[in-house]
Every structure is written in structure tokens, then in C-alpha cells.
Short mmCIF file of C-alpha atoms in Angstrom, two decimals:
data_model
loop_
_atom_site.label_atom_id
_atom_site.label_comp_id
_atom_site.label_asym_id
_atom_site.label_seq_id
_atom_site.Cartn_x
_atom_site.Cartn_y
_atom_site.Cartn_z
CA UNK A 1 92.64 -29.18 -32.86
CA UNK A 2 94.96 -32.23 -31.52
CA UNK A 3 94.70 -35.34 -31.37
CA UNK A 4 96.18 -35.68 -27.95
CA UNK A 5 94.91 -35.40 -24.44
CA UNK A 6 96.73 -32.19 -23.45
CA UNK A 7 96.71 -33.55 -19.56
CA UNK A 8 100.08 -33.71 -18.36
CA UNK A 9 102.47 -32.34 -21.04
CA UNK A 10 104.13 -28.91 -21.30
CA UNK A 11 102.46 -26.15 -23.14
CA UNK A 12 106.38 -26.21 -24.73
CA UNK A 13 105.49 -29.71 -26.47
CA UNK A 14 101.59 -28.37 -27.36
CA UNK A 15 103.26 -25.22 -29.58
CA UNK A 16 105.61 -26.80 -31.70
CA UNK A 17 105.00 -26.39 -35.45
CA UNK A 18 106.31 -28.41 -37.84
CA UNK A 19 107.75 -26.95 -41.28
CA UNK A 20 108.03 -28.85 -44.44
CA UNK A 21 111.95 -27.72 -45.54
CA UNK A 22 110.34 -27.63 -49.52
CA UNK A 23 111.33 -24.65 -51.48
CA UNK A 24 110.00 -23.63 -55.36
CA UNK A 25 112.80 -22.70 -57.55
CA UNK A 26 111.89 -18.95 -58.57
CA UNK A 27 109.74 -17.42 -61.60
CA UNK A 28 106.83 -19.25 -63.08
CA UNK A 29 105.16 -22.13 -63.23
CA UNK A 30 104.83 -23.90 -66.43
CA UNK A 31 102.03 -25.84 -68.82
CA UNK A 32 105.08 -28.69 -69.21
CA UNK A 33 107.59 -29.76 -66.97
CA UNK A 34 110.81 -27.67 -66.75
CA UNK A 35 112.83 -29.81 -63.64
CA UNK A 36 114.67 -32.56 -63.66
CA UNK A 37 113.22 -35.70 -64.85
CA UNK A 38 112.24 -38.88 -63.36
CA UNK A 39 114.30 -40.59 -65.64
CA UNK A 40 117.01 -37.93 -65.32
CA UNK A 41 117.33 -39.10 -61.59
CA UNK A 42 117.49 -42.68 -62.23
CA UNK A 43 119.98 -42.02 -64.38
CA UNK A 44 122.52 -39.71 -62.53
CA UNK A 45 121.82 -42.07 -58.77
CA UNK A 46 121.54 -45.54 -61.30
CA UNK A 47 118.80 -46.13 -60.32
CA UNK A 48 117.82 -47.07 -64.46
CA UNK A 49 119.08 -50.43 -64.38
CA UNK A 50 117.80 -51.64 -60.80
CA UNK A 51 114.51 -50.34 -62.73
CA UNK A 52 115.37 -52.42 -66.13
CA UNK A 53 116.08 -55.54 -63.78
CA UNK A 54 112.56 -55.72 -62.32
CA UNK A 55 113.87 -54.35 -59.01
CA UNK A 56 110.66 -51.06 -59.44
CA UNK A 57 109.38 -51.24 -55.68
CA UNK A 58 107.03 -54.25 -56.19
CA UNK A 59 105.11 -55.98 -53.34
CA UNK A 60 106.31 -52.85 -51.12
CA UNK A 61 105.12 -49.88 -49.52
CA UNK A 62 105.96 -46.70 -48.01
CA UNK A 63 104.43 -44.42 -45.37
CA UNK A 64 104.12 -40.66 -46.43
CA UNK A 65 103.70 -38.42 -42.83
CA UNK A 66 102.35 -34.97 -44.04
CA UNK A 67 99.76 -32.68 -41.83
CA UNK A 68 96.76 -31.19 -43.04
CA UNK A 69 95.35 -31.73 -46.05
CA UNK A 70 95.38 -31.99 -50.02
CA UNK A 71 92.31 -32.35 -51.90
CA UNK A 72 93.95 -32.72 -55.25
CA UNK A 73 96.89 -35.63 -54.01
CA UNK A 74 95.44 -38.43 -56.60
CA UNK A 75 94.64 -36.36 -59.85
CA UNK A 76 97.98 -34.52 -58.95
CA UNK A 77 100.24 -38.05 -59.35
CA UNK A 78 98.46 -39.39 -62.26
CA UNK A 79 99.02 -36.20 -64.17
CA UNK A 80 102.83 -36.36 -63.35
CA UNK A 81 102.67 -40.26 -63.35
CA UNK A 82 101.03 -40.17 -67.50
CA UNK A 83 103.34 -37.22 -68.06
CA UNK A 84 106.83 -39.48 -67.21
CA UNK A 85 105.79 -42.60 -68.25
CA UNK A 86 105.53 -44.23 -64.74
CA UNK A 87 102.77 -47.52 -64.49
CA UNK A 88 99.90 -46.48 -62.78
CA UNK A 89 100.24 -45.31 -58.98
CA UNK A 90 98.61 -47.05 -56.07
CA UNK A 91 97.98 -44.00 -53.86
CA UNK A 92 96.33 -44.77 -50.65
CA UNK A 93 94.93 -41.69 -48.25
CA UNK A 94 94.37 -42.25 -44.65
CA UNK A 95 93.84 -40.00 -42.59
CA UNK A 96 95.28 -40.29 -39.62
CA UNK A 97 92.41 -39.81 -36.59
CA UNK A 98 89.88 -41.41 -39.32
CA UNK A 99 88.84 -38.06 -39.78
CA UNK A 100 89.74 -35.55 -42.88
CA UNK A 101 91.97 -32.68 -41.56
CA UNK A 102 89.68 -29.71 -40.94
CA UNK A 103 92.89 -27.33 -43.40
CA UNK A 104 93.82 -26.94 -46.43
CA UNK A 105 97.71 -25.20 -46.25
CA UNK A 106 99.36 -24.72 -49.21
CA UNK A 107 103.22 -24.82 -47.98
CA UNK A 108 102.46 -29.05 -47.31
CA UNK A 109 99.93 -29.27 -50.50
CA UNK A 110 102.82 -28.78 -52.06
CA UNK A 111 104.72 -31.16 -49.53
CA UNK A 112 102.64 -33.71 -49.99
CA UNK A 113 102.42 -33.08 -54.18
CA UNK A 114 106.61 -33.69 -53.71
CA UNK A 115 106.75 -37.04 -51.83
CA UNK A 116 104.37 -39.01 -53.31
CA UNK A 117 105.47 -38.27 -56.81
CA UNK A 118 108.61 -38.76 -56.08
CA UNK A 119 108.55 -42.16 -54.13
CA UNK A 120 106.47 -43.37 -57.99
CA UNK A 121 109.70 -41.87 -59.61
CA UNK A 122 112.17 -44.25 -58.28
CA UNK A 123 110.31 -46.56 -57.13
CA UNK A 124 107.11 -47.30 -59.78
CA UNK A 125 105.34 -49.95 -57.79
CA UNK A 126 105.60 -49.35 -55.05
CA UNK A 127 101.86 -49.05 -53.27
CA UNK A 128 101.68 -45.56 -51.25
CA UNK A 129 100.37 -44.06 -48.30
CA UNK A 130 99.49 -40.63 -47.77
CA UNK A 131 99.22 -40.70 -43.51
CA UNK A 132 97.71 -37.20 -42.77
CA UNK A 133 98.47 -35.69 -39.55
CA UNK A 134 95.19 -33.82 -38.13
CA UNK A 135 97.49 -30.51 -38.21
CA UNK A 136 101.30 -29.54 -38.53
CA UNK A 137 101.28 -29.66 -33.99
CA UNK A 138 104.41 -31.82 -33.75
CA UNK A 139 102.47 -34.44 -31.51
CA UNK A 140 99.92 -34.94 -34.17
CA UNK A 141 102.26 -35.32 -36.62
CA UNK A 142 104.26 -38.29 -33.94
CA UNK A 143 100.31 -39.78 -33.84
CA UNK A 144 100.33 -40.03 -37.66
CA UNK A 145 103.34 -41.47 -37.96
CA UNK A 146 102.26 -44.74 -35.36
CA UNK A 147 100.34 -44.68 -37.24
CA UNK A 148 102.05 -45.17 -40.46
CA UNK A 149 103.45 -47.60 -38.74
CA UNK A 150 100.63 -50.24 -37.78
CA UNK A 151 100.30 -50.52 -41.71
CA UNK A 152 100.50 -53.55 -42.72
CA UNK A 153 102.74 -53.93 -45.22
CA UNK A 154 104.49 -51.04 -44.95
CA UNK A 155 108.52 -51.32 -44.54
CA UNK A 156 109.12 -47.36 -45.22
CA UNK A 157 107.60 -43.98 -43.52
CA UNK A 158 109.02 -40.20 -44.69
CA UNK A 159 108.97 -37.46 -43.71
CA UNK A 160 109.56 -34.41 -44.91
CA UNK A 161 108.85 -32.20 -41.94
CA UNK A 162 111.01 -31.03 -39.29
CA UNK A 163 111.38 -28.60 -35.91
CA UNK A 164 113.88 -27.05 -34.09
CA UNK A 165 116.18 -30.09 -31.96
CA UNK A 166 114.06 -29.05 -27.96
CA UNK A 167 116.34 -30.39 -24.99
CA UNK A 168 113.47 -33.44 -24.33
CA UNK A 169 113.92 -34.51 -27.83
CA UNK A 170 115.00 -37.71 -26.90
CA UNK A 171 111.74 -39.20 -24.97
CA UNK A 172 110.55 -39.07 -28.66
CA UNK A 173 112.86 -41.43 -30.37
CA UNK A 174 110.27 -44.57 -29.50
CA UNK A 175 108.50 -43.45 -32.31
CA UNK A 176 110.65 -44.33 -34.32
CA UNK A 177 112.35 -47.59 -33.60
CA UNK A 178 109.59 -50.59 -35.35
CA UNK A 179 111.28 -53.54 -36.25
CA UNK A 180 111.29 -54.10 -39.83
CA UNK A 181 110.97 -50.07 -40.80
CA UNK A 182 112.97 -47.31 -41.80
CA UNK A 183 112.41 -44.03 -40.77
CA UNK A 184 113.14 -41.44 -43.38
CA UNK A 185 113.58 -38.11 -42.25
CA UNK A 186 114.93 -34.51 -43.95
CA UNK A 187 117.77 -32.93 -42.35
CA UNK A 188 116.48 -28.97 -43.35
CA UNK A 189 116.87 -26.31 -45.29
CA UNK A 190 118.96 -24.09 -42.73
CA UNK A 191 122.65 -24.96 -44.09
CA UNK A 192 124.80 -25.87 -41.13
CA UNK A 193 122.10 -26.44 -38.62
CA UNK A 194 120.61 -29.13 -36.87
CA UNK A 195 116.36 -30.64 -36.38
CA UNK A 196 114.06 -32.78 -35.34
CA UNK A 197 113.51 -35.98 -36.04
CA UNK A 198 116.30 -35.67 -38.32
CA UNK A 199 118.74 -35.75 -35.51
CA UNK A 200 117.68 -39.20 -33.29
CA UNK A 201 119.65 -42.23 -34.10
CA UNK A 202 117.12 -43.84 -35.04
CA UNK A 203 116.38 -41.66 -38.43
CA UNK A 204 118.11 -41.90 -41.83
CA UNK A 205 118.76 -38.33 -42.41
CA UNK A 206 118.78 -37.18 -45.73
CA UNK A 207 120.72 -33.96 -46.51
CA UNK A 208 120.93 -31.91 -49.78
CA UNK A 209 123.09 -31.64 -52.70
CA UNK A 210 123.73 -29.42 -56.57
CA UNK A 211 123.33 -31.03 -59.60
CA UNK A 212 126.81 -29.73 -61.87
CA UNK A 213 125.86 -29.35 -65.40
CA UNK A 214 128.61 -28.02 -67.88
CA UNK A 215 127.37 -25.04 -70.39
CA UNK A 216 126.75 -27.29 -72.76
CA UNK A 217 123.88 -29.18 -70.59
CA UNK A 218 126.05 -32.46 -69.56
CA UNK A 219 126.25 -33.49 -65.47
CA UNK A 220 129.33 -33.13 -64.44
CA UNK A 221 128.83 -34.36 -60.58
CA UNK A 222 127.31 -32.57 -57.46
CA UNK A 223 128.84 -30.37 -55.16
CA UNK A 224 127.20 -30.02 -51.00
CA UNK A 225 124.55 -27.84 -51.42
CA UNK A 226 124.24 -24.44 -49.28
CA UNK A 227 120.76 -25.21 -47.97
CA UNK A 228 121.67 -29.05 -46.96
CA UNK A 229 120.52 -29.05 -42.64
CA UNK A 230 123.18 -31.02 -40.29
CA UNK A 231 125.56 -29.82 -38.04
CA UNK A 232 126.16 -32.73 -34.43
CA UNK A 233 123.01 -32.92 -32.65
CA UNK A 234 122.94 -30.33 -29.54
CA UNK A 235 121.12 -33.26 -26.94
CA UNK A 236 121.23 -36.92 -29.11
CA UNK A 237 124.30 -38.96 -27.99
CA UNK A 238 126.50 -40.66 -30.67
CA UNK A 239 125.47 -44.23 -32.32
CA UNK A 240 127.02 -46.61 -32.26
CA UNK A 241 127.48 -46.73 -36.39
CA UNK A 242 128.99 -42.80 -36.39
CA UNK A 243 131.79 -43.81 -34.15
CA UNK A 244 135.38 -43.95 -37.16
CA UNK A 245 132.93 -42.25 -40.09
CA UNK A 246 132.10 -38.60 -37.58
CA UNK A 247 134.72 -35.78 -36.68
CA UNK A 248 134.10 -33.86 -34.11
CA UNK A 249 131.16 -34.02 -32.25
CA UNK A 250 132.03 -33.59 -28.87
CA UNK A 251 130.09 -37.72 -28.75
CA UNK A 252 126.72 -36.62 -30.26
CA UNK A 253 124.82 -37.71 -33.52
CA UNK A 254 126.16 -36.40 -37.01
CA UNK A 255 123.78 -35.18 -39.80
CA UNK A 256 122.66 -35.89 -42.28
CA UNK A 257 123.83 -39.41 -42.73
CA UNK A 258 123.70 -39.48 -46.67
CA UNK A 259 122.13 -36.96 -49.44
CA UNK A 260 120.90 -36.68 -52.64
CA UNK A 261 119.50 -33.86 -55.48
CA UNK A 262 117.72 -30.83 -53.21
CA UNK A 263 118.64 -27.73 -54.60
CA UNK A 264 115.66 -25.97 -56.31
CA UNK A 265 118.69 -24.19 -58.98
CA UNK A 266 118.67 -27.82 -60.00
CA UNK A 267 115.38 -29.71 -58.57
CA UNK A 268 112.27 -31.78 -60.09
CA UNK A 269 108.97 -31.69 -61.94
CA UNK A 270 106.46 -31.25 -59.78
CA UNK A 271 103.28 -31.12 -60.51
CA UNK A 272 100.35 -29.29 -58.39
CA UNK A 273 96.61 -28.90 -58.69
CA UNK A 274 97.06 -26.90 -55.32
CA UNK A 275 97.88 -23.32 -55.14
CA UNK A 276 101.26 -23.14 -53.60
CA UNK A 277 101.85 -19.43 -51.26
CA UNK A 278 102.57 -18.01 -53.91
CA UNK A 279 99.30 -18.78 -54.70
CA UNK A 280 100.28 -20.90 -58.31
CA UNK A 281 99.59 -24.25 -60.32
CA UNK A 282 100.79 -26.15 -62.30
CA UNK A 283 104.79 -27.37 -63.03
CA UNK A 284 106.94 -26.15 -60.61
CA UNK A 285 110.70 -27.34 -60.37
CA UNK A 286 111.11 -27.69 -56.73
CA UNK A 287 114.63 -28.25 -54.16
CA UNK A 288 115.63 -28.87 -50.45
CA UNK A 289 115.05 -31.91 -47.87
CA UNK A 290 111.99 -32.60 -49.19
CA UNK A 291 113.28 -33.64 -52.15
CA UNK A 292 115.78 -35.96 -51.55
CA UNK A 293 114.22 -37.77 -47.91
CA UNK A 294 111.03 -39.06 -50.23
CA UNK A 295 113.97 -39.76 -52.72
CA UNK A 296 116.15 -42.35 -50.28
CA UNK A 297 112.71 -43.43 -48.85
CA UNK A 298 111.95 -44.75 -52.13
CA UNK A 299 115.84 -46.67 -52.58
CA UNK A 300 114.99 -48.24 -49.30
CA UNK A 301 112.17 -50.17 -50.29
CA UNK A 302 113.97 -51.31 -53.54
CA UNK A 303 116.41 -52.56 -51.26
CA UNK A 304 113.50 -54.23 -49.14
CA UNK A 305 112.18 -55.79 -52.91
CA UNK A 306 115.01 -58.28 -52.78
CA UNK A 307 115.71 -58.59 -49.30
CA UNK A 308 114.84 -61.30 -47.38
CA UNK A 309 114.18 -59.63 -44.72
CA UNK A 310 113.17 -55.89 -44.49
CA UNK A 311 115.75 -53.70 -42.49
CA UNK A 312 115.28 -52.83 -39.31
CA UNK A 313 116.93 -48.75 -39.01
CA UNK A 314 118.81 -49.48 -41.70
CA UNK A 315 121.63 -47.54 -41.00
CA UNK A 316 124.32 -49.74 -39.63
CA UNK A 317 123.93 -51.25 -43.30
CA UNK A 318 124.39 -48.42 -45.10
CA UNK A 319 127.54 -46.79 -42.57
CA UNK A 320 128.95 -51.10 -43.52
CA UNK A 321 128.53 -50.20 -46.61
CA UNK A 322 130.93 -47.16 -46.82
CA UNK A 323 133.92 -49.22 -45.02
CA UNK A 324 137.03 -49.15 -47.13
CA UNK A 325 136.68 -49.90 -50.90
CA UNK A 326 133.32 -49.91 -50.86
CA UNK A 327 132.47 -46.71 -50.58
CA UNK A 328 133.82 -45.93 -53.88
CA UNK A 329 131.52 -48.90 -55.29
CA UNK A 330 128.45 -47.28 -53.04
CA UNK A 331 128.19 -43.63 -52.77
CA UNK A 332 129.47 -41.05 -54.13
CA UNK A 333 131.75 -39.09 -51.81
CA UNK A 334 130.46 -35.44 -52.04
CA UNK A 335 133.95 -33.25 -51.40
CA UNK A 336 133.52 -29.21 -52.92
CA UNK A 337 130.74 -27.19 -51.63
CA UNK A 338 129.72 -25.58 -47.45
CA UNK A 339 126.59 -25.02 -45.70
CA UNK A 340 126.87 -23.02 -42.58
CA UNK A 341 129.51 -23.76 -41.53
CA UNK A 342 130.12 -27.31 -42.72
CA UNK A 343 132.53 -27.65 -45.75
CA UNK A 344 132.37 -31.14 -47.55
CA UNK A 345 135.46 -33.09 -47.63
CA UNK A 346 136.40 -36.38 -48.45
CA UNK A 347 134.42 -39.58 -46.66
CA UNK A 348 131.29 -38.10 -44.04
CA UNK A 349 130.64 -34.83 -43.62
CA UNK A 350 128.10 -32.21 -42.24
CA UNK A 351 126.60 -31.52 -45.35
CA UNK A 352 126.26 -34.29 -47.18
CA UNK A 353 126.94 -37.68 -44.84
CA UNK A 354 128.34 -40.73 -46.43
CA UNK A 355 127.47 -38.28 -50.41
CA UNK A 356 125.12 -39.71 -52.88
CA UNK A 357 123.64 -43.11 -53.80
CA UNK A 358 125.30 -44.99 -56.70
CA UNK A 359 122.07 -46.84 -56.59
CA UNK A 360 123.38 -49.86 -59.11
CA UNK A 361 125.81 -51.59 -56.48
CA UNK A 362 124.18 -50.23 -53.09
CA UNK A 363 121.08 -51.45 -53.56
CA UNK A 364 121.71 -54.57 -54.51
CA UNK A 365 124.13 -54.64 -51.86
CA UNK A 366 122.35 -53.89 -49.19
CA UNK A 367 119.16 -56.64 -51.17
CA UNK A 368 122.00 -59.84 -50.67
CA UNK A 369 120.43 -60.30 -46.32
CA UNK A 370 124.24 -61.28 -45.03
CA UNK A 371 127.50 -60.03 -44.16
CA UNK A 372 127.70 -56.44 -46.18
CA UNK A 373 131.95 -56.55 -45.53
CA UNK A 374 131.93 -59.13 -48.32
CA UNK A 375 133.69 -57.77 -52.23
CA UNK A 376 130.92 -57.17 -54.41
CA UNK A 377 132.28 -55.05 -56.82
CA UNK A 378 131.94 -57.87 -60.28
CA UNK A 379 128.82 -58.88 -59.40
CA UNK A 380 127.03 -56.01 -60.83
CA UNK A 381 128.37 -54.46 -63.34
CA UNK A 382 126.22 -53.48 -66.18
CA UNK A 383 126.39 -53.65 -69.66
CA UNK A 384 124.50 -50.52 -70.99
CA UNK A 385 127.57 -47.62 -71.06
CA UNK A 386 124.09 -45.00 -70.66
CA UNK A 387 123.98 -46.43 -67.19
CA UNK A 388 127.48 -46.50 -65.81
CA UNK A 389 129.69 -44.06 -63.83
CA UNK A 390 132.94 -43.30 -64.33
CA UNK A 391 135.03 -44.75 -62.04
CA UNK A 392 135.57 -41.09 -60.20
CA UNK A 393 133.74 -40.53 -57.49
CA UNK A 394 134.52 -36.92 -57.08
CA UNK A 395 132.26 -33.76 -57.00
CA UNK A 396 132.50 -32.69 -60.53
CA UNK A 397 133.10 -36.33 -62.17
CA UNK A 398 131.36 -39.31 -61.21
CA UNK A 399 129.03 -39.32 -64.11
CA UNK A 400 129.50 -38.59 -67.54
CA UNK A 401 126.37 -38.19 -69.54
CA UNK A 402 124.64 -36.00 -70.87
CA UNK A 403 121.22 -35.17 -68.40
CA UNK A 404 120.58 -31.46 -69.62
CA UNK A 405 117.73 -32.53 -71.67
CA UNK A 406 113.63 -33.75 -70.51
CA UNK A 407 113.17 -37.05 -71.24
#
């Protein structure tokens, strides 16, 4: 049952059902984690130096908006947290309508597991609010977004779900415009196609990459993932922050803005005791932009921890930090890979956007709360060689560490 009064709402809108863009790596479920661990992702994206220096999301609140009910979300998150030696999670489940959603849907319970576990993995001291929409109807999810936006202290709202673009989508953009909040959305898993709300110019759209390892398991870099959603929006105008960055959109919004690992072949460890659509439980290896979006939500929470004023929207700051010599310091530029009809190229592209985060620099630069064009390159060098990246930031050489074994 929709939480909206359907009077005067077009039937086309009432019929819109959102989908979560998650993937499970083929193969049997396991009694032990087999996917990429939180510690590995932290090293790959240079998050570990932040965690070591106390930038852990402490004092921050991230809201995750999903559909339907997950009865095991708390338990699954605690299993995940214990497995990887993370701090005890602070998870708060909120029913958007005030009543527990009537449906337990395996596709959405798995999505909930991904989102909660990977926000906690990268921002381990942040408070997480899991806001469960009454159903997967688009309007119910938007209502849940509004509920999330009004939770005191919430500064990031993560949305790993999508609908196809529709001509009237712009009328919903106001849901993603609140002072002091960044809205993060998955760009979808249909390579080269643009979806909503990712296409909203007020939403940070997150695409996907694939991690590259050599035969000995040494991490070499990233390529664009073939499933990464993106492209020029059919209906949303080009925002000012993309002018000069995004070629060939015909004056419309381009997605994604940024990316992170999303290929299920190089997917992350997730635990679920609620059955997946295939009926399995336990440790699984997850991919899809369902993974990359909550990871970026966590990264925004890390930046907000060290800001005097929380980010609103976040696009202008993120694009400013990709200008000139700052680009290679703050982002890994992904230059190899294709998704749909689009190819990775130097700079911004429709597969990976600006690229993936070099978080130790990027987060601290976002946290400075003043002119992002200032050079921060010498302020944040880490002394530990384990967490440093090389000076090369291409598709195969932006790091030089062994990330093959479970931590």
C-alpha cells in the first residue's frame, strides 16, 4: 500500500517500481568471506591513513534509504563488523511511515546488507539510520528520502536504487535539495544507460570500476566496469559544475560524477542471514553500483567530520578538486574500459565520471572549508609506505601493493 494519496497523481508515476542495482558473484555461498575486505578497500582508496588519524565518521550520521523490511539487518551488520574487527555499529532502523513495511523481499534485504555493511566499513564510527520505505514504489521511496532528510544530524543520504529516466523527473528534484545534506545515488548496472535519481543534478551519481590484479594477487589499478551506468541525461539540463568537464552531452546532465569498485568479479564481502533471490545465506561476494554508492556516502561522512560546515550537494567542491594539478592528487583517473557505447578516456567520462577517490588527499581537501584551489599536496603525505600510492594514476598503476589475501 502506497504511503501517498494517489489523488491527482498520474498513473504513470504510481506504476514506477524502483530496483536496487546489486549483483552477486556467481558461485556457492561461503562460510568465510571470499570477497574484498574493508581493510583492502581502505588501502586501495587511501582511506586507511584517515582512519588511523581519527577521521572515522565520528559524530556523523548517514541515512540509507531502502524499500521493504530486513528483519536481520542488525544481526548481519554485527556479524560483518565482528569478522573484520570494526567498532560496534550504531544502526537505527526507521520505518518511513511509522509502521513496519509488510514485505520482506530478498532483493532488497541483500541491498540493505550491502549498504549498511559498507557504510560501516569505511566510516566505522558514523551513526547509520536505515530508513525502510513502505514498498519499492518510487513515490514510497521518495517519501522515505524526505523522512531521512529530516532526521536530526543526517548529512548524507545514500540511495542504491533507480527507475528509468522519465520526461517529468525534474519535478522530483526538490527531494534532493536540503542545506547541509549530500544525496548519493547508484548510477545503475546497465552499462551506458542513464537512470534516475542518479541523473538529478542535485545527486552525486556513483558509477563502477573493476579492480585489476596480477597473477600473484598484487593490486595494479582499475578499469571501467562494463556494467557502470552512465551517459547524458535525456531530460536534466547540464549543471554549472559540469561545464568544461563533460563533453558531448548536448547541454544535459552527464553521469556518473565519480566511481568506485563495483564489478562483482572483484566484489566485496557481504554477510546476509536473510535469503537472497537465489535462496542462499551466509558470506557472499557483492558488486554493482549498489556497492560503490554507499562507499562514497561513507567518504562524504569522513569529509564532513573535519568540516566546520557540512557539505551541501557536494558537486562543486568535488569538481573543483579535479581542476589542473589537483586532479591526479585527489582522483585516480580511469582511462581504460567501456560501458555500453561509452569508453573511459583521460579526465571525465561517461563510464567513471571523474574517477575513483584518493581519499587521504580528497577527504582532507574537502574538509578544509575554504578555497579548494589551494595546493594541499605537501600537507597530507603519509609516512607509511604501505598506504602510499605511486605517482602514476592510470588504469593499471595507481597503486603497488598486494591486496590479494583476506585481511
